[in-house]
Each structure stands twice: as C-alpha cells, then as structure tokens.
Amino acid sequence: MLIFIAKRLISGVILLLVVSVATFFLAHAAIGDPTVGLLGSSATAAQQDALAAKIGTDRPLLTQFLDWFSHLVTFDLGDSWRNFQPVSAQVMLKLPVTLSVVTFAIILTAVFGAVFGVLAGLRPGTWIDKLVKGAAVVLFALPGFWVSLVLVIWFAVQLKWFPAVGYTPPTTSFDGWLRSITLPAVSLALGAIVMVAEQLRNAIITVGAQDFVRTLRSRGLSEPRVITHLVRASAPPALTVLAVMFVALLSGAVVVESIFSLPGIGALTQGSAQNGDIPMLLGVTVISVVFVVLVNLILDVVLGWINPKVRVA
C-alpha cells in the first residue's frame, strides 16, 4: 500500500509541475503586457517602464520563468504585482471561503447522490428512478448561474431563509456562516448530485446482475448485508465522479462567488486576471492543483481499500 501511495504522490508532483509551467507561459501569452492592466490605460510609457523594471517583466521570459520556478520549489509563490504583498498569505485569506462552499457542496453531493443512486439502482423503473433520470436531464440543461439566481429569488428574497449575498466567518457566527454558504453550495451541488446518483444507479444495476450477488442471496444472507456488498462493489465509478466533481466545483466557484458576492478564490482569480496580476494567478493555480492532487490521492487510497486490485494498477 505504501508503494501504491508513493507512486500516486510522484504522479501528483509531476502533474503539479506540468500544470504550473504551462500556466506560467499561457498566462504571459494571454495577458501580454501586465503593466497596462495594473496601471490602467491612462498610464504613461515612463510609468509602465518603471513598473516593468520593478516587477521584472523587462527581462527575457525564460529568465522570468527560471526566477519564478526557483522560488516555487522552495514553496515561495512570490509577491502580488498589484499590492506587493506575499501571494501565499493573500490566497490563504481567501481559501477558507471557497473551501467552505466547495466542501459543503461535496458533502451534499456525496450524501444525496448516494441516497438517490442506491434507491434508483435497487428499484429501476420506479418513480424514484425516473425522477433521478429526469432531474439529470433538466439540471444538465440549465445554466449554473440561472439556477443560482433562482435560488436567490426563492430562498433569499421571497422566503428570507438565507442571505442573498455576503459571507459570515464561522468565528463570528457559526449559524451565520452556515446560512451564508448554503445557497452557493446547493447551487454548485445540484448538477453534481444527479451525476453521482446516475453513475451509482447504473453501477448497482450492472453489479446486481452478476453471479456473486445471486450467490450471496442463495447462501441466506440478509437483504441489508447483500445491499451492503452490492453498494461497495458499485462505489468506484461514483467515487471517481465525485473526485472529478471536486475539480469542477472549484472551477464553478468563480461564477458562484461572483453571484453571491463571496470573497473567495473565485473573486480573487477574476480580479487578478482583469488586473494582469500573474503571480497571483499562478499562486491560485498552484494551490488549486495541490488540492486536486490530494483529493485524487484520497480517492486512490479509498479505491485501493475497496478493491485491492487497484493497488497493482
């Protein structure tokens, strides 16, 4: 098992390096001259040259990359070009907001996706099965921002159960914090829930038709124990989708945080892209990839525990 985990860690480090390098050059190619975004269109050529010399963009791109990468391997993400404060400190201030929303959305996805998937898989063709398949079609067709706006109108404006915008830290009020992240998390989770439920439902139907399930029943095992074995054997596809959903929810947080005015990573990324703050964009990317690698590592460990054959893959 340790060798299995070590291989996954090495793969994760390679992924982190490849994504970081690619993001560096793509960001510079997309933004071009960052001094325009940082100073505004009214800045003079002399002001732009002075800022370029200060942030180092007057040097060759390869030199800039080597300087940035040499700091990255020492876990130094550099300083923001907008306020010249450490990138890591600013990202860590925003990260709890995004992680709160995404983690809550993942919990909702796992719980409700598992419940609906198991019920639909054990009773194919019934109303719960038709409901899951119908919800999957509808929610995949609806734009995420439209769903968010509908939730705001219904539950925040009309019913006044949740705040429409804003974020309350848990240190200030736990109840306020939970209420402030509920609507954003639900808007992120709705599509993910039906996707996980659909995968689990299909896997349960497929696994349920195999010989070992009939053997378990013929040996006299109680139905709850048979269902436990059935769900465990059907879990890997749903767990894989759940891990993929984590990455998708991190990306979707950009839109959701904008709609709900949450001061998270999404808002930070959007502002950095508009201002040409490349170190901040790179810092957000690196930290996001780290979380993606950790989630995939946890997934691989869980899959290896469920199915030992995975460990030799």
GROMACS .gro file of N, CA and C in nm, residues 87-220:
model
  402
   87VAL      N    1   0.190   3.641  -0.207
   87VAL     CA    2   0.076   3.575  -0.270
   87VAL      C    3   0.018   3.469  -0.178
   88SER      N    4   0.103   3.389  -0.115
   88SER     CA    5   0.055   3.280  -0.032
   88SER      C    6  -0.033   3.330   0.083
   89ALA      N    7   0.006   3.442   0.144
   89ALA     CA    8  -0.073   3.496   0.255
   89ALA      C    9  -0.210   3.543   0.208
   90GLN      N   10  -0.216   3.606   0.091
   90GLN     CA   11  -0.344   3.655   0.040
   90GLN      C   12  -0.435   3.542  -0.005
   91VAL      N   13  -0.375   3.437  -0.065
   91VAL     CA   14  -0.456   3.323  -0.106
   91VAL      C   15  -0.512   3.252   0.016
   92MET      N   16  -0.431   3.238   0.120
   92MET     CA   17  -0.476   3.169   0.241
   92MET      C   18  -0.588   3.245   0.313
   93LEU      N   19  -0.596   3.377   0.293
   93LEU     CA   20  -0.706   3.453   0.350
   93LEU      C   21  -0.837   3.425   0.277
   94LYS      N   22  -0.827   3.400   0.147
   94LYS     CA   23  -0.947   3.377   0.065
   94LYS      C   24  -0.986   3.230   0.059
   95LEU      N   25  -0.888   3.142   0.077
   95LEU     CA   26  -0.911   2.999   0.058
   95LEU      C   27  -1.020   2.942   0.148
   96PRO      N   28  -1.028   2.979   0.276
   96PRO     CA   29  -1.133   2.920   0.361
   96PRO      C   30  -1.274   2.944   0.310
   97VAL      N   31  -1.296   3.057   0.245
   97VAL     CA   32  -1.430   3.086   0.191
   97VAL      C   33  -1.466   2.985   0.082
   98THR      N   34  -1.376   2.969  -0.014
   98THR     CA   35  -1.402   2.877  -0.124
   98THR      C   36  -1.410   2.733  -0.075
   99LEU      N   37  -1.319   2.694   0.013
   99LEU     CA   38  -1.321   2.558   0.064
   99LEU      C   39  -1.448   2.530   0.145
  100SER      N   40  -1.498   2.630   0.216
  100SER     CA   41  -1.624   2.612   0.290
  100SER      C   42  -1.737   2.577   0.195
  101VAL      N   43  -1.748   2.653   0.087
  101VAL     CA   44  -1.857   2.632  -0.008
  101VAL      C   45  -1.839   2.499  -0.082
  102VAL      N   46  -1.718   2.474  -0.132
  102VAL     CA   47  -1.693   2.353  -0.210
  102VAL      C   48  -1.706   2.228  -0.123
  103THR      N   49  -1.654   2.233   0.000
  103THR     CA   50  -1.663   2.117   0.089
  103THR      C   51  -1.808   2.086   0.123
  104PHE      N   52  -1.886   2.190   0.153
  104PHE     CA   53  -2.028   2.170   0.182
  104PHE      C   54  -2.099   2.113   0.060
  105ALA      N   55  -2.062   2.163  -0.060
  105ALA     CA   56  -2.123   2.112  -0.182
  105ALA      C   57  -2.087   1.966  -0.206
  106ILE      N   58  -1.963   1.928  -0.175
  106ILE     CA   59  -1.920   1.789  -0.192
  106ILE      C   60  -1.994   1.698  -0.094
  107ILE      N   61  -2.013   1.746   0.030
  107ILE     CA   62  -2.087   1.667   0.129
  107ILE      C   63  -2.231   1.644   0.082
  108LEU      N   64  -2.294   1.752   0.035
  108LEU     CA   65  -2.430   1.739  -0.017
  108LEU      C   66  -2.434   1.643  -0.136
  109THR      N   67  -2.335   1.653  -0.223
  109THR     CA   68  -2.329   1.566  -0.340
  109THR      C   69  -2.313   1.420  -0.300
  110ALA      N   70  -2.223   1.394  -0.205
  110ALA     CA   71  -2.198   1.257  -0.163
  110ALA      C   72  -2.320   1.196  -0.095
  111VAL      N   73  -2.382   1.272  -0.005
  111VAL     CA   74  -2.495   1.218   0.072
  111VAL      C   75  -2.617   1.195  -0.018
  112PHE      N   76  -2.661   1.301  -0.085
  112PHE     CA   77  -2.783   1.289  -0.165
  112PHE      C   78  -2.760   1.208  -0.292
  113GLY      N   79  -2.639   1.218  -0.350
  113GLY     CA   80  -2.608   1.136  -0.466
  113GLY      C   81  -2.611   0.988  -0.433
  114ALA      N   82  -2.557   0.952  -0.315
  114ALA     CA   83  -2.557   0.812  -0.273
  114ALA      C   84  -2.699   0.764  -0.245
  115VAL      N   85  -2.777   0.844  -0.175
  115VAL     CA   86  -2.914   0.804  -0.140
  115VAL      C   87  -2.999   0.784  -0.267
  116PHE      N   88  -3.000   0.882  -0.354
  116PHE     CA   89  -3.080   0.871  -0.476
  116PHE      C   90  -3.027   0.762  -0.568
  117GLY      N   91  -2.895   0.749  -0.576
  117GLY     CA   92  -2.837   0.647  -0.663
  117GLY      C   93  -2.870   0.506  -0.617
  118VAL      N   94  -2.862   0.482  -0.486
  118VAL     CA   95  -2.894   0.350  -0.432
  118VAL      C   96  -3.042   0.319  -0.450
  119LEU      N   97  -3.127   0.414  -0.417
  119LEU     CA   98  -3.271   0.391  -0.432
  119LEU      C   99  -3.309   0.365  -0.578
  120ALA      N  100  -3.253   0.443  -0.669
  120ALA     CA  101  -3.285   0.423  -0.811
  120ALA      C  102  -3.227   0.293  -0.864
  121GLY      N  103  -3.105   0.258  -0.817
  121GLY     CA  104  -3.042   0.135  -0.863
  121GLY      C  105  -3.110   0.010  -0.813
  122LEU      N  106  -3.162   0.014  -0.691
  122LEU     CA  107  -3.229  -0.102  -0.635
  122LEU      C  108  -3.371  -0.117  -0.688
  123ARG      N  109  -3.428  -0.006  -0.739
  123ARG     CA  110  -3.566  -0.011  -0.790
  123ARG      C  111  -3.573   0.052  -0.929
  124PRO      N  112  -3.505  -0.007  -1.027
  124PRO     CA  113  -3.508   0.051  -1.162
  124PRO      C  114  -3.649   0.048  -1.221
  125GLY      N  115  -3.681   0.156  -1.287
  125GLY     CA  116  -3.813   0.167  -1.350
  125GLY      C  117  -3.920   0.226  -1.262
  126THR      N  118  -3.890   0.247  -1.132
  126THR     CA  119  -3.989   0.305  -1.042
  126THR      C  120  -3.985   0.457  -1.052
  127TRP      N  121  -4.070   0.523  -0.973
  127TRP     CA  122  -4.079   0.669  -0.980
  127TRP      C  123  -3.949   0.736  -0.936
  128ILE      N  124  -3.878   0.678  -0.837
  128ILE     CA  125  -3.753   0.739  -0.792
  128ILE      C  126  -3.647   0.729  -0.901
  129ASP      N  127  -3.647   0.618  -0.976
  129ASP     CA  128  -3.552   0.602  -1.086
  129ASP      C  129  -3.582   0.703  -1.197
  130LYS      N  130  -3.710   0.718  -1.230
  130LYS     CA  131  -3.749   0.815  -1.333
  130LYS      C  132  -3.719   0.958  -1.287
  131LEU      N  133  -3.736   0.983  -1.156
  131LEU     CA  134  -3.707   1.117  -1.103
  131LEU      C  135  -3.559   1.150  -1.117
  132VAL      N  136  -3.471   1.055  -1.086
  132VAL     CA  137  -3.326   1.078  -1.097
  132VAL      C  138  -3.287   1.104  -1.242
  133LYS      N  139  -3.336   1.022  -1.333
  133LYS     CA  140  -3.302   1.040  -1.474
  133LYS      C  141  -3.359   1.171  -1.529
  134GLY      N  142  -3.480   1.204  -1.489
  134GLY     CA  143  -3.538   1.331  -1.534
  134GLY      C  144  -3.464   1.452  -1.479
  135ALA      N  145  -3.426   1.445  -1.350
  135ALA     CA  146  -3.352   1.555  -1.290
  135ALA      C  147  -3.215   1.571  -1.356
  136ALA      N  148  -3.154   1.461  -1.394
  136ALA     CA  149  -3.024   1.468  -1.461
  136ALA      C  150  -3.035   1.545  -1.592
  137VAL      N  151  -3.139   1.515  -1.670
  137VAL     CA  152  -3.158   1.583  -1.799
  137VAL      C  153  -3.183   1.732  -1.778
  138VAL      N  154  -3.272   1.764  -1.683
  138VAL     CA  155  -3.309   1.904  -1.661
  138VAL      C  156  -3.192   1.985  -1.607
  139LEU      N  157  -3.124   1.935  -1.505
  139LEU     CA  158  -3.017   2.012  -1.440
  139LEU      C  159  -2.896   2.026  -1.530
  140PHE      N  160  -2.869   1.928  -1.616
  140PHE     CA  161  -2.759   1.942  -1.711
  140PHE      C  162  -2.790   2.048  -1.816
  141ALA      N  163  -2.919   2.068  -1.846
  141ALA     CA  164  -2.958   2.164  -1.949
  141ALA      C  165  -2.961   2.307  -1.896
  142LEU      N  166  -2.983   2.323  -1.764
  142LEU     CA  167  -2.996   2.458  -1.708
  142LEU      C  168  -2.859   2.519  -1.680
  143PRO      N  169  -2.837   2.646  -1.716
  143PRO     CA  170  -2.711   2.713  -1.682
  143PRO      C  171  -2.696   2.728  -1.532
  144GLY      N  172  -2.575   2.710  -1.483
  144GLY     CA  173  -2.550   2.718  -1.340
  144GLY      C  174  -2.583   2.853  -1.280
  145PHE      N  175  -2.552   2.962  -1.353
  145PHE     CA  176  -2.579   3.095  -1.299
  145PHE      C  177  -2.729   3.120  -1.288
  146TRP      N  178  -2.808   3.060  -1.379
  146TRP     CA  179  -2.954   3.077  -1.373
  146TRP      C  180  -3.009   3.006  -1.251
  147VAL      N  181  -2.959   2.886  -1.222
  147VAL     CA  182  -3.001   2.813  -1.103
  147VAL      C  183  -2.968   2.893  -0.977
  148SER      N  184  -2.850   2.953  -0.975
  148SER     CA  185  -2.810   3.034  -0.859
  148SER      C  186  -2.904   3.152  -0.839
  149LEU      N  187  -2.941   3.219  -0.948
  149LEU     CA  188  -3.031   3.333  -0.938
  149LEU      C  189  -3.171   3.290  -0.891
  150VAL      N  190  -3.218   3.175  -0.937
  150VAL     CA  191  -3.349   3.125  -0.894
  150VAL      C  192  -3.347   3.095  -0.744
  151LEU      N  193  -3.238   3.034  -0.696
  151LEU     CA  194  -3.227   3.005  -0.553
  151LEU      C  195  -3.227   3.133  -0.471
  152VAL      N  196  -3.160   3.235  -0.521
  152VAL     CA  197  -3.158   3.364  -0.450
  152VAL      C  198  -3.298   3.424  -0.443
  153ILE      N  199  -3.368   3.422  -0.556
  153ILE     CA  200  -3.502   3.481  -0.560
  153ILE      C  201  -3.598   3.407  -0.466
  154TRP      N  202  -3.593   3.276  -0.471
  154TRP     CA  203  -3.687   3.197  -0.389
  154TRP      C  204  -3.653   3.201  -0.240
  155PHE      N  205  -3.531   3.160  -0.207
  155PHE     CA  206  -3.498   3.135  -0.067
  155PHE      C  207  -3.438   3.255   0.006
  156ALA      N  208  -3.387   3.352  -0.068
  156ALA     CA  209  -3.328   3.470  -0.004
  156ALA      C  210  -3.422   3.590  -0.010
  157VAL      N  211  -3.474   3.619  -0.129
  157VAL     CA  212  -3.556   3.739  -0.145
  157VAL      C  213  -3.699   3.716  -0.096
  158GLN      N  214  -3.762   3.605  -0.138
  158GLN     CA  215  -3.902   3.582  -0.104
  158GLN      C  216  -3.919   3.520   0.035
  159LEU      N  217  -3.852   3.408   0.058
  159LEU     CA  218  -3.869   3.339   0.187
  159LEU      C  219  -3.779   3.395   0.297
  160LYS      N  220  -3.670   3.461   0.256
  160LYS     CA  221  -3.576   3.522   0.351
  160LYS      C  222  -3.516   3.420   0.449
  161TRP      N  223  -3.494   3.298   0.400
  161TRP     CA  224  -3.433   3.195   0.484
  161TRP      C  225  -3.281   3.211   0.490
  162PHE      N  226  -3.223   3.261   0.382
  162PHE     CA  227  -3.078   3.274   0.372
  162PHE      C  228  -3.043   3.413   0.320
  163PRO      N  229  -2.923   3.460   0.350
  163PRO     CA  230  -2.881   3.590   0.293
  163PRO      C  231  -2.858   3.579   0.143
  164ALA      N  232  -2.889   3.684   0.071
  164ALA     CA  233  -2.874   3.683  -0.075
  164ALA      C  234  -2.727   3.695  -0.115
  165VAL      N  235  -2.651   3.773  -0.043
  165VAL     CA  236  -2.510   3.793  -0.075
  165VAL      C  237  -2.431   3.802   0.055
  166GLY      N  238  -2.298   3.794   0.042
  166GLY     CA  239  -2.212   3.814   0.157
  166GLY      C  240  -2.167   3.684   0.222
  167TYR      N  241  -2.067   3.697   0.309
  167TYR     CA  242  -2.008   3.582   0.377
  167TYR      C  243  -1.984   3.618   0.522
  168THR      N  244  -2.023   3.527   0.611
  168THR     CA  245  -2.000   3.544   0.754
  168THR      C  246  -1.899   3.441   0.802
  169PRO      N  247  -1.784   3.482   0.856
  169PRO     CA  248  -1.686   3.385   0.904
  169PRO      C  249  -1.742   3.301   1.019
  170PRO      N  250  -1.702   3.175   1.029
  170PRO     CA  251  -1.754   3.091   1.138
  170PRO      C  252  -1.711   3.140   1.276
  171THR      N  253  -1.599   3.214   1.281
  171THR     CA  254  -1.554   3.268   1.410
  171THR      C  255  -1.646   3.379   1.459
  172THR      N  256  -1.717   3.443   1.366
  172THR     CA  257  -1.811   3.548   1.404
  172THR      C  258  -1.945   3.490   1.446
  173SER      N  259  -1.998   3.401   1.363
  173SER     CA  260  -2.126   3.336   1.392
  173SER      C  261  -2.132   3.206   1.313
  174PHE      N  262  -2.140   3.092   1.383
  174PHE     CA  263  -2.146   2.964   1.312
  174PHE      C  264  -2.276   2.954   1.233
  175ASP      N  265  -2.386   2.997   1.294
  175ASP     CA  266  -2.513   2.991   1.225
  175ASP      C  267  -2.513   3.083   1.103
  176GLY      N  268  -2.456   3.203   1.120
  176GLY     CA  269  -2.446   3.296   1.007
  176GLY      C  270  -2.357   3.242   0.896
  177TRP      N  271  -2.248   3.177   0.936
  177TRP     CA  272  -2.159   3.117   0.837
  177TRP      C  273  -2.230   3.007   0.758
  178LEU      N  274  -2.301   2.920   0.828
  178LEU     CA  275  -2.370   2.810   0.762
  178LEU      C  276  -2.478   2.862   0.667
  179ARG      N  277  -2.549   2.965   0.709
  179ARG     CA  278  -2.654   3.022   0.624
  179ARG      C  279  -2.594   3.092   0.503
  180SER      N  280  -2.476   3.152   0.519
  180SER     CA  281  -2.416   3.227   0.409
  180SER      C  282  -2.357   3.137   0.301
  181ILE      N  283  -2.324   3.011   0.335
  181ILE     CA  284  -2.266   2.921   0.234
  181ILE      C  285  -2.367   2.820   0.182
  182THR      N  286  -2.487   2.816   0.238
  182THR     CA  287  -2.583   2.713   0.198
  182THR      C  288  -2.629   2.729   0.054
  183LEU      N  289  -2.677   2.847   0.017
  183LEU     CA  290  -2.725   2.866  -0.120
  183LEU      C  291  -2.614   2.849  -0.224
  184PRO      N  292  -2.494   2.907  -0.204
  184PRO     CA  293  -2.386   2.881  -0.300
  184PRO      C  294  -2.352   2.732  -0.312
  185ALA      N  295  -2.349   2.661  -0.198
  185ALA     CA  296  -2.316   2.519  -0.202
  185ALA      C  297  -2.424   2.439  -0.273
  186VAL      N  298  -2.550   2.471  -0.247
  186VAL     CA  299  -2.660   2.400  -0.312
  186VAL      C  300  -2.657   2.424  -0.462
  187SER      N  301  -2.633   2.547  -0.504
  187SER     CA  302  -2.629   2.577  -0.647
  187SER      C  303  -2.516   2.503  -0.717
  188LEU      N  304  -2.404   2.482  -0.646
  188LEU     CA  305  -2.294   2.405  -0.703
  188LEU      C  306  -2.325   2.255  -0.705
  189ALA      N  307  -2.396   2.208  -0.602
  189ALA     CA  308  -2.413   2.064  -0.583
  189ALA      C  309  -2.523   2.002  -0.666
  190LEU      N  310  -2.621   2.081  -0.710
  190LEU     CA  311  -2.739   2.023  -0.775
  190LEU      C  312  -2.702   1.935  -0.895
  191GLY      N  313  -2.623   1.989  -0.984
  191GLY     CA  314  -2.583   1.911  -1.101
  191GLY      C  315  -2.495   1.793  -1.065
  192ALA      N  316  -2.407   1.812  -0.966
  192ALA     CA  317  -2.318   1.705  -0.924
  192ALA      C  318  -2.394   1.590  -0.859
  193ILE      N  319  -2.499   1.622  -0.785
  193ILE     CA  320  -2.577   1.518  -0.717
  193ILE      C  321  -2.637   1.421  -0.818
  194VAL      N  322  -2.700   1.473  -0.921
  194VAL     CA  323  -2.764   1.384  -1.018
  194VAL      C  324  -2.660   1.307  -1.099
  195MET      N  325  -2.541   1.365  -1.119
  195MET     CA  326  -2.437   1.292  -1.191
  195MET      C  327  -2.386   1.173  -1.110
  196VAL      N  328  -2.360   1.196  -0.981
  196VAL     CA  329  -2.316   1.087  -0.894
  196VAL      C  330  -2.426   0.983  -0.880
  197ALA      N  331  -2.550   1.029  -0.863
  197ALA     CA  332  -2.662   0.935  -0.849
  197ALA      C  333  -2.679   0.850  -0.975
  198GLU      N  334  -2.664   0.911  -1.091
  198GLU     CA  335  -2.678   0.838  -1.216
  198GLU      C  336  -2.569   0.732  -1.230
  199GLN      N  337  -2.444   0.769  -1.196
  199GLN     CA  338  -2.334   0.673  -1.205
  199GLN      C  339  -2.355   0.556  -1.108
  200LEU      N  340  -2.394   0.589  -0.985
  200LEU     CA  341  -2.415   0.484  -0.885
  200LEU      C  342  -2.533   0.396  -0.923
  201ARG      N  343  -2.638   0.456  -0.974
  201ARG     CA  344  -2.755   0.379  -1.016
  201ARG      C  345  -2.718   0.279  -1.125
  202ASN      N  346  -2.645   0.323  -1.228
  202ASN     CA  347  -2.604   0.234  -1.337
  202ASN      C  348  -2.513   0.122  -1.287
  203ALA      N  349  -2.420   0.159  -1.196
  203ALA     CA  350  -2.327   0.057  -1.144
  203ALA      C  351  -2.400  -0.047  -1.061
  204ILE      N  352  -2.497  -0.005  -0.981
  204ILE     CA  353  -2.571  -0.100  -0.898
  204ILE      C  354  -2.652  -0.196  -0.985
  205ILE      N  355  -2.713  -0.145  -1.092
  205ILE     CA  356  -2.789  -0.232  -1.182
  205ILE      C  357  -2.697  -0.333  -1.249
  206THR      N  358  -2.579  -0.287  -1.292
  206THR     CA  359  -2.484  -0.375  -1.359
  206THR      C  360  -2.430  -0.481  -1.264
  207VAL      N  361  -2.385  -0.436  -1.146
  207VAL     CA  362  -2.329  -0.530  -1.048
  207VAL      C  363  -2.436  -0.623  -0.994
  208GLY      N  364  -2.557  -0.572  -0.978
  208GLY     CA  365  -2.665  -0.655  -0.925
  208GLY      C  366  -2.701  -0.773  -1.012
  209ALA      N  367  -2.667  -0.767  -1.140
  209ALA     CA  368  -2.696  -0.877  -1.232
  209ALA      C  369  -2.585  -0.982  -1.234
  210GLN      N  370  -2.478  -0.960  -1.159
  210GLN     CA  371  -2.367  -1.055  -1.159
  210GLN      C  372  -2.395  -1.175  -1.069
  211ASP      N  373  -2.320  -1.281  -1.093
  211ASP     CA  374  -2.345  -1.408  -1.025
  211ASP      C  375  -2.320  -1.401  -0.875
  212PHE      N  376  -2.220  -1.322  -0.833
  212PHE     CA  377  -2.186  -1.324  -0.691
  212PHE      C  378  -2.300  -1.270  -0.605
  213VAL      N  379  -2.382  -1.178  -0.660
  213VAL     CA  380  -2.496  -1.125  -0.584
  213VAL      C  381  -2.600  -1.235  -0.563
  214ARG      N  382  -2.627  -1.310  -0.669
  214ARG     CA  383  -2.721  -1.422  -0.654
  214ARG      C  384  -2.667  -1.527  -0.558
  215THR      N  385  -2.534  -1.545  -0.559
  215THR     CA  386  -2.473  -1.641  -0.467
  215THR      C  387  -2.491  -1.597  -0.322
  216LEU      N  388  -2.473  -1.467  -0.298
  216LEU     CA  389  -2.491  -1.416  -0.162
  216LEU      C  390  -2.633  -1.440  -0.113
  217ARG      N  391  -2.730  -1.416  -0.199
  217ARG     CA  392  -2.869  -1.436  -0.159
  217ARG      C  393  -2.898  -1.586  -0.138
  218SER      N  394  -2.841  -1.671  -0.224
  218SER     CA  395  -2.866  -1.815  -0.211
  218SER      C  396  -2.804  -1.873  -0.085
  219ARG      N  397  -2.702  -1.807  -0.033
  219ARG     CA  398  -2.638  -1.853   0.091
  219ARG      C  399  -2.715  -1.809   0.215
  220GLY      N  400  -2.820  -1.733   0.194
  220GLY     CA  401  -2.906  -1.695   0.305
  220GLY      C  402  -2.871  -1.565   0.373
   0.00000   0.00000   0.00000
